[in-house]
């Protein structure tokens, strides 16, 4: 038995509508591809932050070695050495902040499957914020400790301590009430 096919002529409006729909799907697919590829723009700040972290780490390491040599030679006293080392700890922590920002942006936008320790696993922008807030709190506490040992005037030290404490409390509130509420 022969199959009978009936071809009805397509109306011009239907053909035009189908052509328009195909055109819109092509534009949407192209826009989707472009939007997907623009995430690689974040590679620029990732590389810049990573280079800054490395440069700050190396520079601080060199300064630490220089001060250690000067202490061994007797050119620098213990008080000055302690102040320098605390400042260097602050710089190393800042380098860690830069590194975390670099890795965090990279894992959020470019490659989510980076093998990282659990504490550095960043799944959302809120995870990155939470990590940064924690490290920034430590950096500020180390800065205050440096001012304390440096022999800052008592009234100045009080203001630095109060302002540091206020910022740390605000950051803790931010983490507890703002960031944690996003996950719920």
XYZ file of C-alpha atoms in Angstrom:
184
model
C 0.000 0.000 0.000
C 1.182 3.376 -0.903
C 1.292 6.066 1.686
C -0.589 9.158 0.804
C 0.965 12.399 1.935
C -1.056 15.505 1.966
C 0.840 18.734 1.718
C -1.079 21.759 2.678
C 0.398 24.981 1.573
C 1.828 26.906 4.526
C 0.386 30.291 5.033
C 2.817 33.119 4.631
C 2.207 34.369 8.181
C 3.044 30.933 9.641
C 6.245 30.676 7.607
C 7.274 34.175 8.635
C 6.524 33.421 12.293
C 8.602 30.228 12.166
C 11.485 32.054 10.514
C 11.301 34.784 13.152
C 11.263 32.182 15.951
C 14.355 30.454 14.485
C 16.105 33.812 14.243
C 15.276 34.635 17.879
C 16.557 31.219 19.026
C 19.834 31.804 17.162
C 20.242 35.234 18.792
C 19.429 33.775 22.210
C 21.956 30.953 21.723
C 24.621 33.430 20.602
C 23.923 35.723 23.570
C 24.100 32.728 25.904
C 27.508 31.698 24.492
C 28.841 35.248 24.765
C 27.598 35.606 28.334
C 29.157 32.262 29.211
C 32.512 33.282 27.782
C 32.596 36.697 29.479
C 33.146 34.953 32.795
C 36.766 34.641 31.667
C 37.099 38.410 32.110
C 37.506 37.601 35.812
C 40.780 35.887 34.925
C 42.361 39.352 34.747
C 41.720 40.290 38.405
C 42.527 36.701 39.427
C 45.969 36.921 37.854
C 46.516 40.457 39.163
C 45.580 39.488 42.721
C 47.732 36.364 42.522
C 50.747 38.372 41.314
C 50.158 40.931 44.083
C 49.985 38.130 46.676
C 53.251 36.630 45.437
C 54.988 40.027 45.268
C 53.853 40.980 48.777
C 54.908 37.588 50.144
C 58.366 37.735 48.565
C 58.916 41.368 49.571
C 57.871 40.657 53.153
C 60.025 37.533 53.285
C 63.055 39.516 52.114
C 62.374 42.195 54.746
C 62.005 39.515 57.420
C 65.348 37.979 56.470
C 67.021 41.416 56.482
C 65.710 42.244 59.965
C 66.733 38.807 61.234
C 70.271 39.339 59.926
C 70.389 42.820 61.500
C 69.232 41.367 64.833
C 71.889 38.634 64.631
C 74.526 41.305 63.981
C 73.270 43.357 66.928
C 72.146 46.363 64.848
C 68.475 46.116 65.838
C 67.078 45.828 69.352
C 64.490 43.322 70.493
C 61.702 45.924 70.729
C 62.236 47.087 67.142
C 62.529 43.490 65.960
C 59.234 42.599 67.608
C 57.480 45.573 66.001
C 58.937 44.686 62.598
C 57.916 41.036 62.893
C 54.356 41.959 63.834
C 54.172 44.307 60.850
C 55.485 41.504 58.651
C 52.840 39.153 60.042
C 50.286 41.772 59.015
C 51.746 41.924 55.501
C 51.772 38.123 55.221
C 48.108 38.065 56.257
C 47.329 40.688 53.617
C 49.080 38.473 51.068
C 46.818 35.616 52.188
C 43.773 37.870 51.702
C 44.911 38.640 48.153
C 45.481 34.940 47.500
C 42.047 33.980 48.856
C 40.417 36.655 46.692
C 42.292 35.398 43.632
C 41.444 31.743 44.189
C 37.894 32.585 45.236
C 37.116 34.561 42.102
C 38.760 31.894 39.966
C 36.738 29.084 41.504
C 33.493 31.063 41.367
C 33.711 32.169 37.749
C 36.189 30.024 35.840
C 36.770 26.545 37.284
C 34.734 25.330 40.239
C 36.537 21.969 40.447
C 39.820 23.180 41.956
C 41.241 20.749 44.515
C 41.255 22.861 47.694
C 41.093 22.161 51.410
C 37.560 22.119 52.815
C 38.012 25.433 54.647
C 38.938 27.138 51.360
C 36.127 25.610 49.280
C 34.197 28.511 47.797
C 30.811 27.684 46.310
C 29.147 31.102 46.459
C 30.086 34.740 46.680
C 28.911 34.620 50.301
C 31.510 31.914 51.034
C 34.200 34.229 49.667
C 32.893 37.149 51.728
C 32.858 35.038 54.876
C 36.472 33.938 54.370
C 37.589 37.491 53.696
C 35.753 38.906 56.703
C 37.484 36.388 58.966
C 40.947 37.151 57.631
C 40.325 40.913 57.692
C 39.364 40.651 61.374
C 42.666 38.901 62.103
C 44.612 41.493 60.078
C 43.023 44.291 62.093
C 43.785 42.546 65.392
C 47.424 42.094 64.355
C 47.591 45.770 63.366
C 46.310 46.744 66.820
C 48.878 44.454 68.447
C 51.591 46.164 66.413
C 50.433 49.594 67.616
C 50.361 48.281 71.195
C 53.930 47.021 71.063
C 55.146 50.002 69.045
C 54.482 52.253 72.013
C 51.645 54.330 70.626
C 50.354 57.076 72.917
C 47.711 55.738 75.341
C 44.864 57.916 74.051
C 45.691 57.074 70.433
C 45.906 53.414 71.392
C 42.466 53.632 73.003
C 40.962 55.120 69.844
C 42.697 52.565 67.627
C 41.522 49.746 69.897
C 37.935 50.979 70.036
C 37.728 51.536 66.301
C 39.309 48.140 65.595
C 36.890 46.455 67.995
C 33.931 48.276 66.433
C 34.900 47.125 62.949
C 35.450 43.531 64.111
C 32.054 43.514 65.868
C 30.409 44.935 62.727
C 32.091 42.266 60.595
C 30.966 39.527 63.005
C 27.408 40.862 62.868
C 27.615 40.944 59.076
C 28.715 37.308 58.933
C 26.165 36.108 61.483
C 23.098 37.987 60.307
C 23.646 38.958 56.684
C 25.742 36.234 55.093
C 24.272 33.343 57.095
C 20.725 34.481 56.257
C 21.491 34.139 52.532
C 22.055 30.414 52.949
C 18.596 29.848 54.460
